[in-house]
Amino acid sequence: MNNAQLNALLQAVAGGDKTALAGLYRALEKPVYRFIASKMNDPFEAGDILHEVFMEVWRSAGKFEGRSAVKTWVFGIAYRKTMDHFRKHKRISPSDDLPEQVDEGPDAVTCLAAAQEAEHLRFCLEGLKADHRSAIELAFYEDMSYGEISRVVDAPENTIKTRIFHAKKLLLRCLSGRMKEAAT
Amino acid sequence: MTGPNRDDDEIQSLLVFLANDTLEGDERRAIERAVAANPELQAELAALKAARIQMQATEVGTSPGEFGLARLMRDVDANRTVTQPKATKPGLWKIAAIAAMALLAVQVTLPYLNTGPDVELADGGAESLDAGPTLTVVFAATATEQEIRALLLELELTIVSGPSALGLYSLAAKDEDAAARALERLNAATGIVESVEVEGGD
């Protein structure tokens, strides 16, 4: 479903149209759930957050001004709800500036092989801190541009580039390390 | 945190957006030129593209799907008439989940299968369930939503009330024969059903 179609649904939702809300839910539920669930260990909690997201869509549809794509707007709600959940449960601080050792020269060929292995990729993604991981996931799961990601997470574009810079380095280094470990 | 304040760093970060094909215009051309001139960047781009493909191919569990939609519709209706209550504690939600989702399974699945009575989805209003014999059931604490749903669909039973405070559900069967079959089958489903009895009905 393209943005014009999503926008038409959202306008109808703003007018109190439940059928349009159902249409919007069906169009976006899976990617939004994936985005939330990838950060959670508990599918029930992920389901709860997804529910909160679409309740927020229902309540706030009238406030949407069309300055971003509808999908970006909904993902922004999902991101805030997920981060709020983390803060509330004090599991992690998404803003923690953890020390990072960036390897300047991961073996890219080894990385390619590792990136094709789901298990290695999942392990390495889980090792990223939340805001770095969100940026990479939005780029790769949802094929968002850095401008769209900046609107989803409400951060400047340069911040997104910084997060992507570090996330990519850490991810490739981790993948490279995993493959070397597996080879020994 | 160090940011990508050098050209090389900017190229490094934008490589991700070349991999997902969202770079445009001059920026795209600049990164493509850099990649073309640098075998390491080419290898890195290949790794990033592989990671993207792998991520998109990976399922992250099963989404709530139509169950979630039914829950959403129910709460939207509730939200229209009363102030939306705060979310229940996760623990309570987990305890209630099987019961709630079993109810939602019937509400959602019947219209799509087009095999049941005319149920208007979670609208709080028009439900035109035929009156039939009902069974009172307590599901086992260990029964999963999937097991309960499969059983109810197999027996064409509809949850008409419950769970009560004691965990009792009233299930409607379409006729006496169906109720008798259901009673036998539910009694046999010891891992899913804790107790079952026929309430009767016309």
mmCIF file of C-alpha atoms in Angstrom:
data_model
loop_
_atom_site.group_PDB
_atom_site.id
_atom_site.type_symbol
_atom_site.label_atom_id
_atom_site.label_comp_id
_atom_site.label_asym_id
_atom_site.label_seq_id
_atom_site.Cartn_x
_atom_site.Cartn_y
_atom_site.Cartn_z
ATOM 1 C CA MET A 1 0.000 0.000 0.000
ATOM 2 C CA ASN A 2 1.519 3.346 -0.972
ATOM 3 C CA ASN A 3 1.601 6.501 1.098
ATOM 4 C CA ALA A 4 -1.375 8.090 -0.663
ATOM 5 C CA GLN A 5 -3.504 5.081 0.196
ATOM 6 C CA LEU A 6 -2.265 5.019 3.778
ATOM 7 C CA ASN A 7 -2.904 8.738 4.023
ATOM 8 C CA ALA A 8 -6.482 8.314 2.807
ATOM 9 C CA LEU A 9 -7.016 5.655 5.459
ATOM 10 C CA LEU A 10 -5.527 7.841 8.156
ATOM 11 C CA GLN A 11 -7.764 10.747 7.179
ATOM 12 C CA ALA A 12 -10.752 8.448 7.456
ATOM 13 C CA VAL A 13 -9.514 7.241 10.852
ATOM 14 C CA ALA A 14 -9.353 10.872 11.953
ATOM 15 C CA GLY A 15 -13.045 11.068 11.087
ATOM 16 C CA GLY A 16 -13.798 8.106 13.342
ATOM 17 C CA ASP A 17 -13.899 5.400 10.689
ATOM 18 C CA LYS A 18 -13.146 2.078 12.369
ATOM 19 C CA THR A 19 -13.006 0.228 9.065
ATOM 20 C CA ALA A 20 -10.219 2.524 7.959
ATOM 21 C CA LEU A 21 -8.412 1.832 11.220
ATOM 22 C CA ALA A 22 -8.691 -1.882 10.489
ATOM 23 C CA GLY A 23 -7.283 -1.262 7.003
ATOM 24 C CA LEU A 24 -4.393 0.703 8.399
ATOM 25 C CA TYR A 25 -3.763 -1.984 11.002
ATOM 26 C CA ARG A 26 -3.702 -4.721 8.373
ATOM 27 C CA ALA A 27 -1.322 -2.718 6.208
ATOM 28 C CA LEU A 28 1.188 -1.876 8.927
ATOM 29 C CA GLU A 29 0.706 -4.388 11.718
ATOM 30 C CA LYS A 30 3.355 -6.876 10.631
ATOM 31 C CA PRO A 31 6.258 -4.462 10.044
ATOM 32 C CA VAL A 32 5.427 -2.445 13.159
ATOM 33 C CA TYR A 33 5.214 -5.613 15.228
ATOM 34 C CA ARG A 34 8.517 -6.826 13.823
ATOM 35 C CA PHE A 35 10.123 -3.511 14.720
ATOM 36 C CA ILE A 36 8.817 -3.734 18.287
ATOM 37 C CA ALA A 37 9.317 -7.465 18.773
ATOM 38 C CA SER A 38 12.913 -7.373 17.593
ATOM 39 C CA LYS A 39 13.698 -5.391 20.741
ATOM 40 C CA MET A 40 11.655 -7.447 23.159
ATOM 41 C CA ASN A 41 12.028 -10.909 24.599
ATOM 42 C CA ASP A 42 8.349 -11.237 25.335
ATOM 43 C CA PRO A 43 5.836 -11.501 22.474
ATOM 44 C CA PHE A 44 3.008 -10.615 24.864
ATOM 45 C CA GLU A 45 4.680 -7.332 25.718
ATOM 46 C CA ALA A 46 5.377 -6.690 22.055
ATOM 47 C CA GLY A 47 1.707 -7.355 21.327
ATOM 48 C CA ASP A 48 0.699 -4.942 24.079
ATOM 49 C CA ILE A 49 2.904 -2.218 22.676
ATOM 50 C CA LEU A 50 1.561 -2.822 19.188
ATOM 51 C CA HIS A 51 -1.926 -2.415 20.606
ATOM 52 C CA GLU A 52 -0.939 0.837 22.297
ATOM 53 C CA VAL A 53 0.498 2.087 19.020
ATOM 54 C CA PHE A 54 -2.719 1.615 17.107
ATOM 55 C CA MET A 55 -4.797 3.013 19.971
ATOM 56 C CA GLU A 56 -2.573 6.079 19.730
ATOM 57 C CA VAL A 57 -3.122 6.149 15.961
ATOM 58 C CA TRP A 58 -6.863 6.073 16.604
ATOM 59 C CA ARG A 59 -6.685 8.906 19.126
ATOM 60 C CA SER A 60 -4.144 11.061 17.290
ATOM 61 C CA ALA A 61 -4.996 10.586 13.621
ATOM 62 C CA GLY A 62 -6.504 14.068 13.543
ATOM 63 C CA LYS A 63 -3.167 15.565 14.592
ATOM 64 C CA PHE A 64 -1.286 14.103 11.633
ATOM 65 C CA GLU A 65 -0.193 16.998 9.444
ATOM 66 C CA GLY A 66 1.267 15.077 6.540
ATOM 67 C CA ARG A 67 4.795 16.346 7.071
ATOM 68 C CA SER A 68 6.074 12.813 6.891
ATOM 69 C CA ALA A 69 4.891 9.579 5.334
ATOM 70 C CA VAL A 70 2.148 7.835 7.285
ATOM 71 C CA LYS A 71 4.376 4.809 7.814
ATOM 72 C CA THR A 72 7.098 7.036 9.248
ATOM 73 C CA TRP A 73 4.576 8.646 11.598
ATOM 74 C CA VAL A 74 3.274 5.276 12.834
ATOM 75 C CA PHE A 75 6.801 3.929 13.301
ATOM 76 C CA GLY A 76 7.594 7.056 15.297
ATOM 77 C CA ILE A 77 4.768 6.212 17.674
ATOM 78 C CA ALA A 78 6.042 2.623 17.878
ATOM 79 C CA TYR A 79 9.565 3.790 18.625
ATOM 80 C CA ARG A 80 8.411 6.105 21.428
ATOM 81 C CA LYS A 81 6.164 3.478 22.962
ATOM 82 C CA THR A 82 8.958 0.904 22.887
ATOM 83 C CA MET A 83 11.502 3.261 24.410
ATOM 84 C CA ASP A 84 8.961 4.306 27.067
ATOM 85 C CA HIS A 85 8.499 0.648 27.879
ATOM 86 C CA PHE A 86 12.224 0.153 28.307
ATOM 87 C CA ARG A 87 12.507 3.199 30.527
ATOM 88 C CA LYS A 88 9.532 2.171 32.623
ATOM 89 C CA HIS A 89 10.916 -1.296 33.177
ATOM 90 C CA LYS A 90 14.476 -0.067 33.581
ATOM 91 C CA ARG A 91 15.775 -2.921 31.461
ATOM 92 C CA ILE A 92 18.156 -0.801 29.521
ATOM 93 C CA SER A 93 18.668 2.840 28.966
ATOM 94 C CA PRO A 94 18.333 3.479 25.260
ATOM 95 C CA SER A 95 20.502 6.549 25.623
ATOM 96 C CA ASP A 96 23.333 4.880 27.463
ATOM 97 C CA ASP A 97 26.573 5.742 25.840
ATOM 98 C CA LEU A 98 28.267 2.410 26.247
ATOM 99 C CA PRO A 99 31.958 2.194 25.548
ATOM 100 C CA GLU A 100 32.552 0.925 22.091
ATOM 101 C CA GLN A 101 35.691 -0.443 20.561
ATOM 102 C CA VAL A 102 35.357 0.130 16.876
ATOM 103 C CA ASP A 103 37.525 -2.071 14.763
ATOM 104 C CA GLU A 104 38.605 -0.022 11.824
ATOM 105 C CA GLY A 105 39.195 -2.979 9.578
ATOM 106 C CA PRO A 106 36.753 -5.852 9.820
ATOM 107 C CA ASP A 107 37.258 -8.454 7.170
ATOM 108 C CA ALA A 108 34.505 -7.559 4.707
ATOM 109 C CA VAL A 109 34.648 -10.852 2.842
ATOM 110 C CA THR A 110 34.199 -12.768 6.072
ATOM 111 C CA CYS A 111 31.407 -10.360 6.986
ATOM 112 C CA LEU A 112 29.600 -11.190 3.785
ATOM 113 C CA ALA A 113 29.566 -14.874 4.658
ATOM 114 C CA ALA A 114 28.455 -14.140 8.214
ATOM 115 C CA ALA A 115 25.737 -11.742 7.105
ATOM 116 C CA GLN A 116 24.187 -14.597 5.186
ATOM 117 C CA GLU A 117 23.914 -16.610 8.379
ATOM 118 C CA ALA A 118 20.758 -15.675 10.271
ATOM 119 C CA GLU A 119 22.106 -16.870 13.602
ATOM 120 C CA HIS A 120 25.241 -14.743 13.414
ATOM 121 C CA LEU A 121 23.260 -11.749 12.278
ATOM 122 C CA ARG A 122 20.737 -12.069 15.083
ATOM 123 C CA PHE A 123 23.508 -12.447 17.649
ATOM 124 C CA CYS A 124 25.320 -9.369 16.396
ATOM 125 C CA LEU A 125 22.179 -7.235 16.163
ATOM 126 C CA GLU A 126 21.322 -8.120 19.740
ATOM 127 C CA GLY A 127 24.715 -6.836 20.778
ATOM 128 C CA LEU A 128 23.971 -3.345 19.558
ATOM 129 C CA LYS A 129 22.535 -0.804 21.930
ATOM 130 C CA ALA A 130 18.947 0.155 21.388
ATOM 131 C CA ASP A 131 19.261 3.385 19.445
ATOM 132 C CA HIS A 132 21.941 1.982 17.151
ATOM 133 C CA ARG A 133 19.938 -1.135 16.591
ATOM 134 C CA SER A 134 16.771 0.822 15.843
ATOM 135 C CA ALA A 135 18.576 2.822 13.192
ATOM 136 C CA ILE A 136 19.944 -0.272 11.468
ATOM 137 C CA GLU A 137 16.634 -2.097 11.707
ATOM 138 C CA LEU A 138 14.691 0.783 10.214
ATOM 139 C CA ALA A 139 17.236 0.997 7.410
ATOM 140 C CA PHE A 140 17.280 -2.700 6.655
ATOM 141 C CA TYR A 141 13.903 -4.053 7.732
ATOM 142 C CA GLU A 142 11.910 -1.104 6.472
ATOM 143 C CA ASP A 143 14.228 0.348 3.855
ATOM 144 C CA MET A 144 13.909 3.808 5.318
ATOM 145 C CA SER A 145 16.158 6.686 4.307
ATOM 146 C CA TYR A 146 18.172 8.452 6.987
ATOM 147 C CA GLY A 147 15.715 11.347 6.762
ATOM 148 C CA GLU A 148 12.794 9.046 7.495
ATOM 149 C CA ILE A 149 14.664 7.408 10.369
ATOM 150 C CA SER A 150 15.417 10.817 11.850
ATOM 151 C CA ARG A 151 11.699 11.575 11.869
ATOM 152 C CA VAL A 152 10.797 8.198 13.369
ATOM 153 C CA VAL A 153 13.201 8.532 16.279
ATOM 154 C CA ASP A 154 12.912 12.318 16.428
ATOM 155 C CA ALA A 155 16.642 12.940 16.169
ATOM 156 C CA PRO A 156 18.682 15.093 13.772
ATOM 157 C CA GLU A 157 19.812 13.502 10.526
ATOM 158 C CA ASN A 158 23.473 13.803 11.535
ATOM 159 C CA THR A 159 22.707 11.890 14.705
ATOM 160 C CA ILE A 160 21.223 9.125 12.601
ATOM 161 C CA LYS A 161 24.293 9.068 10.388
ATOM 162 C CA THR A 162 26.447 8.839 13.504
ATOM 163 C CA ARG A 163 24.391 5.986 14.887
ATOM 164 C CA ILE A 164 24.486 4.187 11.581
ATOM 165 C CA PHE A 165 28.220 4.752 11.323
ATOM 166 C CA HIS A 166 28.851 3.109 14.681
ATOM 167 C CA ALA A 167 26.184 0.451 14.307
ATOM 168 C CA LYS A 168 27.540 -0.628 10.955
ATOM 169 C CA LYS A 169 31.108 -0.804 12.227
ATOM 170 C CA LEU A 170 30.110 -2.800 15.279
ATOM 171 C CA LEU A 171 27.877 -5.078 13.267
ATOM 172 C CA LEU A 172 30.529 -5.884 10.670
ATOM 173 C CA ARG A 173 33.183 -6.340 13.310
ATOM 174 C CA CYS A 174 30.945 -8.699 15.230
ATOM 175 C CA LEU A 175 30.041 -10.672 12.095
ATOM 176 C CA SER A 176 33.676 -10.960 11.145
ATOM 177 C CA GLY A 177 34.575 -12.145 14.643
ATOM 178 C CA ARG A 178 31.797 -14.718 14.680
ATOM 179 C CA MET A 179 32.961 -16.255 11.444
ATOM 180 C CA LYS A 180 36.567 -16.375 12.576
ATOM 181 C CA GLU A 181 35.465 -17.995 15.836
ATOM 182 C CA ALA A 182 33.443 -20.556 13.960
ATOM 183 C CA ALA A 183 36.416 -21.335 11.738
ATOM 184 C CA THR A 184 38.757 -22.087 14.643
ATOM 185 C CA MET B 1 30.731 9.562 20.743
ATOM 186 C CA THR B 2 32.647 10.373 17.653
ATOM 187 C CA GLY B 3 30.551 11.348 14.707
ATOM 188 C CA PRO B 4 31.147 10.915 11.017
ATOM 189 C CA ASN B 5 32.825 14.262 10.619
ATOM 190 C CA ARG B 6 35.208 13.260 7.890
ATOM 191 C CA ASP B 7 34.336 12.462 4.317
ATOM 192 C CA ASP B 8 35.350 8.836 4.765
ATOM 193 C CA ASP B 9 33.104 8.492 7.780
ATOM 194 C CA GLU B 10 30.187 10.026 5.928
ATOM 195 C CA ILE B 11 30.740 7.574 3.088
ATOM 196 C CA GLN B 12 30.856 4.745 5.626
ATOM 197 C CA SER B 13 27.517 5.696 7.114
ATOM 198 C CA LEU B 14 25.833 6.397 3.785
ATOM 199 C CA LEU B 15 26.910 2.996 2.492
ATOM 200 C CA VAL B 16 24.022 1.556 4.498
ATOM 201 C CA PHE B 17 21.604 3.748 2.559
ATOM 202 C CA LEU B 18 23.148 2.738 -0.727
ATOM 203 C CA ALA B 19 22.572 -0.859 0.368
ATOM 204 C CA ASN B 20 18.877 -0.200 1.002
ATOM 205 C CA ASP B 21 18.566 1.886 -2.177
ATOM 206 C CA THR B 22 17.273 5.066 -0.529
ATOM 207 C CA LEU B 23 20.098 7.408 -1.485
ATOM 208 C CA GLU B 24 19.252 9.890 -4.198
ATOM 209 C CA GLY B 25 20.777 12.564 -6.397
ATOM 210 C CA ASP B 26 24.273 13.911 -5.865
ATOM 211 C CA GLU B 27 24.684 12.035 -2.623
ATOM 212 C CA ARG B 28 24.024 8.730 -4.334
ATOM 213 C CA ARG B 29 26.364 9.500 -7.197
ATOM 214 C CA ALA B 30 29.135 10.494 -4.791
ATOM 215 C CA ILE B 31 28.860 7.288 -2.804
ATOM 216 C CA GLU B 32 28.656 5.179 -5.940
ATOM 217 C CA ARG B 33 31.844 6.814 -7.212
ATOM 218 C CA ALA B 34 33.583 6.135 -3.919
ATOM 219 C CA VAL B 35 32.496 2.506 -3.975
ATOM 220 C CA ALA B 36 33.582 2.032 -7.561
ATOM 221 C CA ALA B 37 37.065 3.220 -6.678
ATOM 222 C CA ASN B 38 37.495 1.172 -3.532
ATOM 223 C CA PRO B 39 37.379 -2.659 -3.403
ATOM 224 C CA GLU B 40 37.020 -2.608 0.388
ATOM 225 C CA LEU B 41 33.889 -0.504 0.133
ATOM 226 C CA GLN B 42 32.583 -2.855 -2.543
ATOM 227 C CA ALA B 43 33.053 -5.836 -0.234
ATOM 228 C CA GLU B 44 31.481 -3.954 2.649
ATOM 229 C CA LEU B 45 28.516 -2.970 0.508
ATOM 230 C CA ALA B 46 28.054 -6.610 -0.482
ATOM 231 C CA ALA B 47 28.079 -7.614 3.191
ATOM 232 C CA LEU B 48 25.531 -4.934 4.053
ATOM 233 C CA LYS B 49 23.260 -5.977 1.210
ATOM 234 C CA ALA B 50 23.493 -9.584 2.382
ATOM 235 C CA ALA B 51 22.651 -8.504 5.937
ATOM 236 C CA ARG B 52 19.633 -6.562 4.697
ATOM 237 C CA ILE B 53 18.339 -9.521 2.690
ATOM 238 C CA GLN B 54 18.860 -11.850 5.631
ATOM 239 C CA MET B 55 17.108 -9.484 8.049
ATOM 240 C CA GLN B 56 14.104 -9.099 5.798
ATOM 241 C CA ALA B 57 13.884 -12.862 5.407
ATOM 242 C CA THR B 58 13.922 -13.423 9.157
ATOM 243 C CA GLU B 59 10.616 -13.731 10.957
ATOM 244 C CA VAL B 60 10.349 -12.195 14.416
ATOM 245 C CA GLY B 61 7.687 -14.416 15.890
ATOM 246 C CA THR B 62 4.065 -14.334 14.882
ATOM 247 C CA SER B 63 2.318 -11.013 15.036
ATOM 248 C CA PRO B 64 -1.049 -10.744 16.820
ATOM 249 C CA GLY B 65 -2.759 -10.448 13.437
ATOM 250 C CA GLU B 66 -6.532 -10.664 13.534
ATOM 251 C CA PHE B 67 -6.523 -11.290 17.282
ATOM 252 C CA GLY B 68 -4.811 -7.973 17.760
ATOM 253 C CA LEU B 69 -7.263 -6.302 15.425
ATOM 254 C CA ALA B 70 -10.233 -7.670 17.350
ATOM 255 C CA ARG B 71 -8.673 -6.433 20.577
ATOM 256 C CA LEU B 72 -8.101 -3.047 18.991
ATOM 257 C CA MET B 73 -11.697 -2.766 17.788
ATOM 258 C CA ARG B 74 -12.980 -3.743 21.212
ATOM 259 C CA ASP B 75 -10.879 -1.103 22.959
ATOM 260 C CA VAL B 76 -11.736 1.541 20.384
ATOM 261 C CA ASP B 77 -15.387 0.962 21.222
ATOM 262 C CA ALA B 78 -14.638 1.125 24.929
ATOM 263 C CA ASN B 79 -12.639 4.275 24.349
ATOM 264 C CA ARG B 80 -15.624 5.915 22.705
ATOM 265 C CA THR B 81 -17.814 5.596 25.776
ATOM 266 C CA VAL B 82 -15.478 5.668 28.740
ATOM 267 C CA THR B 83 -12.045 6.996 29.499
ATOM 268 C CA GLN B 84 -9.546 4.488 28.256
ATOM 269 C CA PRO B 85 -8.318 2.513 31.268
ATOM 270 C CA LYS B 86 -4.621 2.224 31.838
ATOM 271 C CA ALA B 87 -3.025 -0.900 30.495
ATOM 272 C CA THR B 88 -3.229 -3.862 32.805
ATOM 273 C CA LYS B 89 -0.084 -5.092 34.406
ATOM 274 C CA PRO B 90 1.840 -7.422 32.135
ATOM 275 C CA GLY B 91 1.364 -10.266 34.574
ATOM 276 C CA LEU B 92 -2.390 -9.865 34.560
ATOM 277 C CA TRP B 93 -2.410 -9.580 30.809
ATOM 278 C CA LYS B 94 -0.511 -12.817 30.506
ATOM 279 C CA ILE B 95 -2.952 -14.563 32.776
ATOM 280 C CA ALA B 96 -5.897 -13.184 30.856
ATOM 281 C CA ALA B 97 -4.360 -13.687 27.433
ATOM 282 C CA ILE B 98 -5.438 -17.219 26.730
ATOM 283 C CA ALA B 99 -8.984 -16.503 27.765
ATOM 284 C CA ALA B 100 -9.207 -13.256 25.831
ATOM 285 C CA MET B 101 -7.590 -14.617 22.715
ATOM 286 C CA ALA B 102 -9.832 -17.648 22.691
ATOM 287 C CA LEU B 103 -12.799 -15.297 22.673
ATOM 288 C CA LEU B 104 -11.242 -13.169 19.974
ATOM 289 C CA ALA B 105 -10.423 -16.249 17.909
ATOM 290 C CA VAL B 106 -14.072 -17.032 17.617
ATOM 291 C CA GLN B 107 -15.073 -13.440 16.974
ATOM 292 C CA VAL B 108 -12.500 -13.094 14.260
ATOM 293 C CA THR B 109 -12.366 -16.449 12.588
ATOM 294 C CA LEU B 110 -16.028 -17.150 12.112
ATOM 295 C CA PRO B 111 -16.747 -14.238 9.789
ATOM 296 C CA TYR B 112 -13.746 -15.091 7.631
ATOM 297 C CA LEU B 113 -14.574 -18.768 7.399
ATOM 298 C CA ASN B 114 -18.145 -17.797 6.733
ATOM 299 C CA THR B 115 -19.308 -20.844 8.598
ATOM 300 C CA GLY B 116 -20.829 -19.337 11.663
ATOM 301 C CA PRO B 117 -23.646 -17.055 12.619
ATOM 302 C CA ASP B 118 -23.624 -13.397 11.786
ATOM 303 C CA VAL B 119 -21.265 -11.791 14.293
ATOM 304 C CA GLU B 120 -20.376 -8.154 13.967
ATOM 305 C CA LEU B 121 -16.747 -7.919 14.943
ATOM 306 C CA ALA B 122 -16.164 -6.502 18.403
ATOM 307 C CA ASP B 123 -18.754 -3.831 17.875
ATOM 308 C CA GLY B 124 -20.415 -4.431 21.190
ATOM 309 C CA GLY B 125 -23.665 -4.448 19.347
ATOM 310 C CA ALA B 126 -25.351 -6.651 16.821
ATOM 311 C CA GLU B 127 -24.724 -10.252 17.588
ATOM 312 C CA SER B 128 -27.286 -12.616 16.273
ATOM 313 C CA LEU B 129 -26.143 -15.931 17.657
ATOM 314 C CA ASP B 130 -28.741 -18.622 17.406
ATOM 315 C CA ALA B 131 -29.877 -19.877 20.777
ATOM 316 C CA GLY B 132 -28.687 -23.433 21.254
ATOM 317 C CA PRO B 133 -27.467 -25.760 23.946
ATOM 318 C CA THR B 134 -24.535 -24.441 25.894
ATOM 319 C CA LEU B 135 -21.677 -26.111 27.680
ATOM 320 C CA THR B 136 -19.841 -24.806 30.690
ATOM 321 C CA VAL B 137 -16.131 -25.332 30.337
ATOM 322 C CA VAL B 138 -13.008 -24.679 32.345
ATOM 323 C CA PHE B 139 -9.862 -24.764 30.251
ATOM 324 C CA ALA B 140 -6.667 -26.221 31.667
ATOM 325 C CA ALA B 141 -4.230 -23.610 32.909
ATOM 326 C CA THR B 142 -1.591 -25.038 30.615
ATOM 327 C CA ALA B 143 -3.772 -24.976 27.484
ATOM 328 C CA THR B 144 -2.483 -22.660 24.815
ATOM 329 C CA GLU B 145 -4.592 -20.258 22.818
ATOM 330 C CA GLN B 146 -3.764 -22.251 19.694
ATOM 331 C CA GLU B 147 -5.080 -25.478 21.229
ATOM 332 C CA ILE B 148 -8.241 -23.819 22.482
ATOM 333 C CA ARG B 149 -8.875 -22.140 19.155
ATOM 334 C CA ALA B 150 -8.380 -25.369 17.230
ATOM 335 C CA LEU B 151 -10.745 -27.210 19.527
ATOM 336 C CA LEU B 152 -13.472 -24.574 19.333
ATOM 337 C CA LEU B 153 -13.228 -24.381 15.573
ATOM 338 C CA GLU B 154 -13.261 -28.157 15.229
ATOM 339 C CA LEU B 155 -16.424 -28.393 17.296
ATOM 340 C CA GLU B 156 -17.995 -25.211 15.912
ATOM 341 C CA LEU B 157 -18.448 -23.837 19.390
ATOM 342 C CA THR B 158 -18.897 -20.168 20.160
ATOM 343 C CA ILE B 159 -17.948 -18.493 23.409
ATOM 344 C CA VAL B 160 -21.066 -16.699 24.580
ATOM 345 C CA SER B 161 -19.798 -15.629 27.988
ATOM 346 C CA GLY B 162 -16.775 -15.878 30.192
ATOM 347 C CA PRO B 163 -14.369 -16.201 31.607
ATOM 348 C CA SER B 164 -16.141 -15.780 34.949
ATOM 349 C CA ALA B 165 -14.171 -15.078 38.096
ATOM 350 C CA LEU B 166 -13.802 -18.838 38.416
ATOM 351 C CA GLY B 167 -12.612 -19.227 34.839
ATOM 352 C CA LEU B 168 -15.889 -20.649 33.541
ATOM 353 C CA TYR B 169 -16.817 -20.222 29.885
ATOM 354 C CA SER B 170 -20.212 -20.768 28.318
ATOM 355 C CA LEU B 171 -19.870 -22.272 24.856
ATOM 356 C CA ALA B 172 -22.793 -22.406 22.470
ATOM 357 C CA ALA B 173 -23.287 -25.361 20.147
ATOM 358 C CA LYS B 174 -25.466 -25.073 17.074
ATOM 359 C CA ASP B 175 -27.775 -27.944 18.067
ATOM 360 C CA GLU B 176 -28.197 -30.855 20.436
ATOM 361 C CA ASP B 177 -26.201 -33.253 18.286
ATOM 362 C CA ALA B 178 -23.311 -30.850 18.061
ATOM 363 C CA ALA B 179 -23.451 -30.338 21.833
ATOM 364 C CA ALA B 180 -23.323 -34.084 22.428
ATOM 365 C CA ARG B 181 -20.353 -34.468 20.091
ATOM 366 C CA ALA B 182 -18.655 -31.519 21.717
ATOM 367 C CA LEU B 183 -19.212 -32.913 25.198
ATOM 368 C CA GLU B 184 -17.554 -36.181 24.259
ATOM 369 C CA ARG B 185 -14.649 -34.508 22.501
ATOM 370 C CA LEU B 186 -14.084 -31.924 25.266
ATOM 371 C CA ASN B 187 -14.119 -34.627 27.910
ATOM 372 C CA ALA B 188 -11.473 -36.469 25.944
ATOM 373 C CA ALA B 189 -9.293 -33.365 25.562
ATOM 374 C CA THR B 190 -7.829 -33.699 29.033
ATOM 375 C CA GLY B 191 -4.772 -31.575 28.327
ATOM 376 C CA ILE B 192 -6.881 -28.666 27.174
ATOM 377 C CA VAL B 193 -10.121 -28.931 29.114
ATOM 378 C CA GLU B 194 -10.261 -29.264 32.863
ATOM 379 C CA SER B 195 -13.992 -29.763 33.169
ATOM 380 C CA VAL B 196 -17.070 -29.623 30.975
ATOM 381 C CA GLU B 197 -20.786 -30.001 31.479
ATOM 382 C CA VAL B 198 -23.863 -29.345 29.413
ATOM 383 C CA GLU B 199 -26.051 -26.524 30.589
ATOM 384 C CA GLY B 200 -28.836 -27.489 28.241
ATOM 385 C CA GLY B 201 -30.855 -25.273 25.930
ATOM 386 C CA ASP B 202 -33.314 -25.365 23.143
#
